[in-house]
Amino acid sequence: MGRVALVTGGSRGIGEAISKKLQADGYTVAATYAGNDEAAAKFTEATGIKTYKWNVADYESSAAGIAQVEADLGPIEVVVANAGITRDAPFHKMKPEQWKEVIDTNLTGVFNTVHPVWPGMRERKFGRVIVISSINGQKGQFAQVNYAATKAGDLGIVKSLAQEGARAGITANAVCPGYIGTEMVMAVPEKVRESIIGQIPAGRLGEPDEIARCVAFLASDDSGFINGSTISANGAQFFV
Ligand code: CAA
Ligand code: NAP
């Protein structure tokens, strides 16, 4: 049995590609989701990867879910905090609920996902923490004050965790995808989406597999001295 990898939001979109890539690389993968039972069931049927349902925004549910995964599969050595949502609106129209939902899921959700696995990683002197941030956390985005704040915050989390984990053999890194062809991007009105694609020098959306390969590298033994870093994969749309 390979190392155990947990992928939050691992049943659809970018997370689905990450789960499949890690499975192909020999990991025993657990994928979580929030509520789309049908997509999760299809994913498990196609891949054999076990899925678990909990809300990453809730600490108690995350801790209980993680304990269940470890009881079923063994200690989690690779954690990919991928679950995320958008609630876009220009700032003057953004409702406090839209701010809160995104903060709770994309930022607090990362705390809730990593905090329960961190003590075990420290004890075992090995761990890989990979957070899926975004190009929009690097550059900001019209109508995404909430989302950009969380994705920039995710970069602060990995830079701090990297310093705390380095002596214990734990690395923490981020991947900042550009616009990738998943349901999240397909939810953007078509005309707006077309204009976004026009701003990507590569002339296309990225593919989930292109992000999954970055994650697989950061999870591997080859990346042990890469810690607190960000891999940007955005088709040349933005340079840090
Ligand atoms: N820059 C400058 N002005 C813009 C703009 C932009 N990017 N987008 C819209 N505007 C302008 C509009 O032209 C409009 O101007 P007027 O009032 O002069 O006509 C004004 O802002 C208000 O626009 P709307 O009335 O259309 O605003 P709305 O309340 O209907 O909201 C929207 C529409 C939510 C902003 C919609 O345009 C949208 O979804 N935009 C895309 C936002 C985006 O890129 N989200 C990323 C989602 S994918 C993701 O998040 C993954 C990832 O990490 C990359
Ligand atoms: P997606 O297709 O909408 O899939 C989201 C996944 O996250 C689903 O499995 C969903 O579960 C799960 N999820 C959402 N909220 C959750 C919660 N509260 N608790 C547990 N699971 C939850 O999204 P995606 O495009 O693959 O995005 C994945 C990550 O990449 C997100 O963090 C996103 O911000 C980031 N990202 C995406 C892009 C892009 O262009 N697509 C670019 C940069 C960064 P259900 O299936 O149950 O809904």
Coordinates of C-alpha atoms and ligand atoms in Angstrom, one line a residue:
M1 CA 0.0 0.0 0.0
G2 CA 1.3 3.4 -0.9
R3 CA 1.1 6.6 1.2
V4 CA -2.3 7.8 2.1
A5 CA -3.4 11.0 0.4
L6 CA -6.5 13.1 1.3
V7 CA -7.9 15.3 -1.4
T8 CA -10.7 17.7 -0.2
G9 CA -13.2 18.4 -3.0
G10 CA -11.6 15.4 -4.7
S11 CA -14.7 14.0 -6.5
R12 CA -15.1 16.7 -9.2
G13 CA -13.1 19.2 -11.3
I14 CA -9.5 19.8 -10.4
G15 CA -9.8 17.7 -7.3
E16 CA -11.0 14.7 -9.3
A17 CA -7.9 15.0 -11.6
I18 CA -5.7 15.2 -8.5
S19 CA -7.2 12.1 -6.9
K20 CA -6.8 10.1 -10.1
K21 CA -3.2 11.2 -10.6
L22 CA -2.2 10.4 -7.1
Q23 CA -3.9 7.0 -7.4
A24 CA -2.0 6.4 -10.6
D25 CA 1.2 7.3 -8.8
G26 CA 0.6 4.6 -6.2
Y27 CA -1.1 6.5 -3.3
T28 CA -4.1 5.3 -1.4
V29 CA -6.5 8.2 -2.0
A30 CA -9.4 9.4 0.0
A31 CA -11.5 12.1 -1.7
T32 CA -14.0 14.3 0.1
Y33 CA -17.0 16.3 -1.2
A34 CA -19.7 18.5 0.2
G35 CA -23.1 17.4 -1.1
N36 CA -23.1 16.2 -4.7
D37 CA -23.7 12.5 -3.9
E38 CA -24.4 11.6 -7.5
A39 CA -21.0 12.9 -8.7
A40 CA -19.2 11.2 -5.8
A41 CA -20.9 7.9 -6.5
K42 CA -20.0 8.1 -10.2
F43 CA -16.4 9.0 -9.3
T44 CA -16.1 6.0 -6.9
E45 CA -17.6 3.7 -9.4
A46 CA -15.2 4.8 -12.1
T47 CA -12.0 4.9 -10.0
G48 CA -12.5 2.7 -6.9
I49 CA -11.4 5.7 -4.8
K50 CA -13.3 6.0 -1.5
T51 CA -15.2 9.2 -0.9
Y52 CA -16.2 10.9 2.3
K53 CA -18.8 13.6 2.8
W54 CA -18.2 16.5 5.1
N55 CA -18.2 20.3 5.1
V56 CA -14.7 21.6 5.2
A57 CA -16.0 24.8 6.8
D58 CA -16.9 22.9 9.9
Y59 CA -14.0 22.0 12.2
E60 CA -15.7 19.2 14.2
S61 CA -16.9 17.5 11.0
S62 CA -13.5 17.8 9.4
A63 CA -11.7 16.3 12.5
A64 CA -14.3 13.5 12.7
G65 CA -14.0 12.8 9.0
I66 CA -10.2 12.8 9.0
A67 CA -10.3 10.4 12.0
Q68 CA -12.5 8.1 10.0
V69 CA -10.2 8.2 6.9
E70 CA -7.3 7.3 9.1
A71 CA -9.2 4.5 10.8
D72 CA -10.1 3.1 7.3
L73 CA -6.8 3.7 5.4
G74 CA -4.0 4.6 7.8
P75 CA -2.2 7.8 8.7
I76 CA -2.6 10.7 6.2
E77 CA 0.8 11.6 4.8
V78 CA -0.3 13.9 2.0
V79 CA -3.1 16.4 2.3
V80 CA -4.4 18.4 -0.6
A81 CA -6.6 21.3 0.5
N82 CA -8.5 21.8 -2.7
A83 CA -12.2 22.2 -1.8
G84 CA -13.3 25.8 -2.7
I85 CA -16.2 27.9 -3.9
T86 CA -17.0 31.2 -5.5
R87 CA -19.7 33.7 -4.7
D88 CA -18.8 36.5 -7.1
A89 CA -20.3 40.0 -6.9
P90 CA -18.9 43.5 -7.4
F91 CA -18.0 44.8 -3.9
H92 CA -20.8 47.3 -3.7
K93 CA -23.3 44.4 -4.3
M94 CA -21.5 41.7 -2.2
K95 CA -23.6 40.5 0.7
P96 CA -22.0 39.7 4.1
E97 CA -23.2 36.0 3.6
Q98 CA -21.2 35.9 0.3
W99 CA -18.1 37.1 2.2
K100 CA -18.6 34.6 5.0
E101 CA -19.4 31.5 3.0
V102 CA -16.2 32.0 0.9
I103 CA -14.0 32.8 3.9
D104 CA -15.4 29.8 5.8
T105 CA -14.9 27.4 3.0
N106 CA -11.7 28.5 1.2
L107 CA -9.7 29.9 4.1
T108 CA -11.0 28.4 7.4
G109 CA -11.5 25.2 5.4
V110 CA -7.8 25.0 4.9
F111 CA -7.2 25.4 8.6
N112 CA -9.8 22.7 9.3
T113 CA -8.3 20.3 6.9
V114 CA -4.6 20.6 7.8
H115 CA -4.9 21.2 11.6
P116 CA -6.2 17.6 12.4
V117 CA -3.4 15.9 10.3
W118 CA -0.6 18.1 11.5
P119 CA 0.3 16.5 14.8
G120 CA 0.6 13.0 13.2
M121 CA 2.8 14.4 10.5
R122 CA 5.0 16.0 13.1
E123 CA 5.3 12.8 15.1
R124 CA 6.1 10.7 12.0
K125 CA 8.5 13.3 10.7
F126 CA 7.0 13.4 7.3
G127 CA 4.2 15.2 5.6
R128 CA 3.2 17.0 2.4
V129 CA 0.7 19.8 2.6
I130 CA -0.5 21.2 -0.7
V131 CA -3.1 24.0 -0.9
I132 CA -4.9 25.0 -4.1
S133 CA -4.9 28.7 -4.2
S134 CA -5.5 30.7 -7.4
I135 CA -4.2 33.3 -9.8
N136 CA -6.9 35.6 -8.4
G137 CA -5.2 35.4 -5.0
Q138 CA -2.1 36.7 -6.7
K139 CA -3.5 39.4 -8.8
G140 CA -7.0 40.2 -7.4
Q141 CA -10.1 40.0 -9.6
F142 CA -13.1 42.2 -10.3
A143 CA -16.1 40.8 -8.3
Q144 CA -13.9 38.5 -6.1
V145 CA -12.9 40.6 -3.1
N146 CA -14.0 37.6 -1.0
Y147 CA -12.4 34.9 -3.1
A148 CA -9.1 36.8 -3.7
A149 CA -8.8 37.5 0.0
T150 CA -9.1 33.7 0.8
K151 CA -6.7 32.7 -1.9
A152 CA -4.1 35.3 -0.9
G153 CA -4.6 34.1 2.7
D154 CA -3.9 30.5 1.6
L155 CA -0.5 31.6 0.5
G156 CA 0.1 33.1 4.0
I157 CA -0.9 29.8 5.5
V158 CA 1.6 27.7 3.4
K159 CA 4.5 30.2 4.0
S160 CA 4.0 30.0 7.7
L161 CA 3.4 26.2 7.8
A162 CA 6.6 25.7 5.8
Q163 CA 8.6 27.4 8.5
E164 CA 6.9 25.4 11.3
G165 CA 7.1 22.1 9.5
A166 CA 10.6 22.2 7.9
R167 CA 12.5 20.6 10.8
A168 CA 9.8 17.9 11.1
G169 CA 10.2 16.8 7.5
I170 CA 6.9 18.4 6.5
T171 CA 6.6 20.7 3.4
A172 CA 3.8 23.1 2.7
N173 CA 3.3 24.5 -0.8
A174 CA 0.6 26.1 -2.9
V175 CA -0.5 25.7 -6.5
C176 CA -2.0 28.8 -8.1
P177 CA -4.0 27.6 -11.1
G178 CA -5.1 30.1 -13.8
Y179 CA -8.5 29.6 -15.3
I180 CA -9.2 25.9 -15.6
G181 CA -12.1 24.3 -17.5
T182 CA -14.2 23.0 -14.6
E183 CA -17.8 23.7 -13.6
M184 CA -16.5 26.7 -11.5
V185 CA -15.4 28.5 -14.6
M186 CA -18.3 27.3 -16.7
A187 CA -20.6 29.1 -14.2
V188 CA -19.1 32.4 -15.4
P189 CA -21.4 34.0 -18.0
E190 CA -20.3 32.9 -21.4
K191 CA -19.5 36.3 -22.8
V192 CA -17.4 37.1 -19.7
R193 CA -15.6 33.8 -20.0
E194 CA -14.8 34.4 -23.6
S195 CA -13.2 37.7 -22.7
I196 CA -11.2 36.1 -19.9
I197 CA -9.9 33.5 -22.4
G198 CA -8.9 36.4 -24.6
Q199 CA -6.6 37.6 -21.8
I200 CA -4.8 34.2 -21.5
P201 CA -1.7 34.2 -23.8
A202 CA -2.0 30.5 -24.2
G203 CA -5.4 31.1 -25.8
R204 CA -7.2 28.5 -23.8
L205 CA -8.4 27.4 -20.4
G206 CA -6.1 25.1 -18.5
E207 CA -7.0 21.4 -18.0
P208 CA -7.4 19.8 -14.5
D209 CA -4.7 17.3 -15.3
E210 CA -2.2 20.2 -15.7
I211 CA -2.8 21.1 -12.1
A212 CA -2.8 17.5 -10.9
R213 CA 0.7 17.0 -12.3
C214 CA 1.9 20.0 -10.2
V215 CA 0.4 18.5 -7.1
A216 CA 1.9 15.1 -7.8
F217 CA 5.3 16.7 -8.0
L218 CA 4.9 18.6 -4.7
A219 CA 3.7 15.4 -3.1
S220 CA 6.7 13.3 -4.2
D221 CA 10.0 12.7 -2.5
D222 CA 11.7 14.7 -5.3
S223 CA 10.3 18.0 -3.9
G224 CA 11.6 17.7 -0.4
F225 CA 13.6 21.0 -0.4
I226 CA 10.7 22.9 -2.0
N227 CA 8.9 24.4 1.0
G228 CA 6.7 27.5 1.3
S229 CA 6.6 27.9 -2.5
T230 CA 4.0 28.5 -5.1
I231 CA 3.7 26.9 -8.5
S232 CA 1.8 29.1 -10.9
A233 CA 0.1 27.3 -13.8
N234 CA -1.8 29.9 -15.7
G235 CA -0.9 29.9 -19.4
A236 CA 1.2 33.1 -19.0
Q237 CA -1.8 35.2 -17.8
F238 CA 0.1 36.6 -14.8
F239 CA 3.6 36.6 -13.4
V240 CA 4.4 37.1 -9.8
Ligands
CAA1 N1 -13.2 44.9 -15.0 C1 -13.8 46.1 -15.0 N2 -15.1 46.3 -15.1 C2 -15.9 45.2 -15.2 C3 -15.4 43.9 -15.1 C4 -14.0 43.8 -15.1 N3 -13.4 42.6 -15.1 N4 -16.4 43.0 -15.2 C5 -17.5 43.7 -15.2 N5 -17.2 45.1 -15.2 C6 -18.2 46.2 -15.2 C7 -19.3 45.9 -16.2 O1 -18.9 46.3 -17.5 C8 -20.4 46.9 -15.6 O2 -20.1 48.2 -16.1 P1 -21.3 49.2 -16.3 O3 -22.1 49.3 -15.0 O4 -20.6 50.5 -16.8 O5 -22.2 48.6 -17.4 C9 -20.1 46.9 -14.1 O6 -18.8 46.3 -14.0 C10 -21.1 46.0 -13.4 O7 -21.3 44.8 -14.1 P2 -22.6 44.0 -13.9 O8 -23.8 44.8 -13.7 O9 -22.6 43.0 -15.1 O10 -22.4 43.2 -12.6 P3 -23.2 42.0 -12.0 O11 -23.7 42.4 -10.7 O12 -24.2 41.4 -13.0 O13 -22.0 40.9 -11.8 C11 -20.2 39.5 -12.5 C12 -21.5 40.2 -12.9 C13 -20.4 38.6 -11.3 C14 -19.1 40.5 -12.2 C15 -19.8 38.7 -13.8 O14 -19.4 39.6 -14.8 C16 -18.7 37.7 -13.5 O15 -19.0 36.6 -13.1 N6 -17.5 38.0 -13.8 C17 -16.3 37.1 -13.7 C18 -15.6 37.2 -12.4 C19 -14.6 36.2 -12.4 O16 -13.6 36.2 -13.2 N7 -14.7 35.1 -11.6 C20 -13.8 34.0 -11.6 C21 -14.6 32.8 -11.4 S1 -13.6 31.3 -11.7 C22 -12.6 31.3 -10.4 O17 -12.7 32.0 -9.5 C23 -11.5 30.3 -10.5 C24 -10.2 30.9 -10.3 O18 -9.6 30.9 -9.3 C25 -9.5 31.5 -11.5
NAP2 P1 -15.5 22.5 -8.7 O1 -15.5 21.9 -10.0 O2 -16.6 23.4 -8.3 O3 -15.4 21.4 -7.5 C1 -15.4 21.7 -6.2 C2 -15.1 20.5 -5.3 O4 -15.1 21.0 -4.0 C3 -16.3 19.6 -5.3 O5 -15.9 18.3 -5.1 C4 -17.2 20.0 -4.1 O6 -18.0 19.0 -3.6 C5 -16.1 20.4 -3.2 N1 -16.5 21.4 -2.1 C6 -17.0 22.6 -2.3 N2 -17.3 23.2 -1.1 C7 -17.0 22.3 -0.2 C8 -17.2 22.2 1.2 N3 -17.7 23.3 1.9 N4 -16.8 21.1 1.9 C9 -16.3 20.1 1.2 N5 -16.1 20.0 -0.1 C10 -16.5 21.1 -0.8 O7 -14.2 23.4 -8.4 P2 -12.8 23.4 -9.1 O8 -12.8 24.3 -10.3 O9 -12.3 22.0 -9.4 O10 -11.9 24.1 -8.0 C11 -11.1 23.3 -7.1 C12 -10.2 24.3 -6.3 O11 -9.3 24.9 -7.2 C13 -10.9 25.4 -5.6 O12 -10.3 25.7 -4.4 C14 -10.8 26.6 -6.5 O13 -10.9 27.8 -5.8 C15 -9.4 26.3 -7.1 N6 -9.2 27.0 -8.3 C16 -10.0 26.7 -9.4 C17 -9.7 27.3 -10.6 C18 -10.5 27.1 -11.9 O14 -10.3 27.8 -12.8 N7 -11.4 26.1 -11.9 C19 -8.6 28.2 -10.7 C20 -7.9 28.5 -9.6 C21 -8.2 27.8 -8.4 P3 -19.5 18.7 -4.2 O15 -19.2 17.9 -5.5 O16 -20.2 18.0 -3.2 O17 -20.1 20.1 -4.6

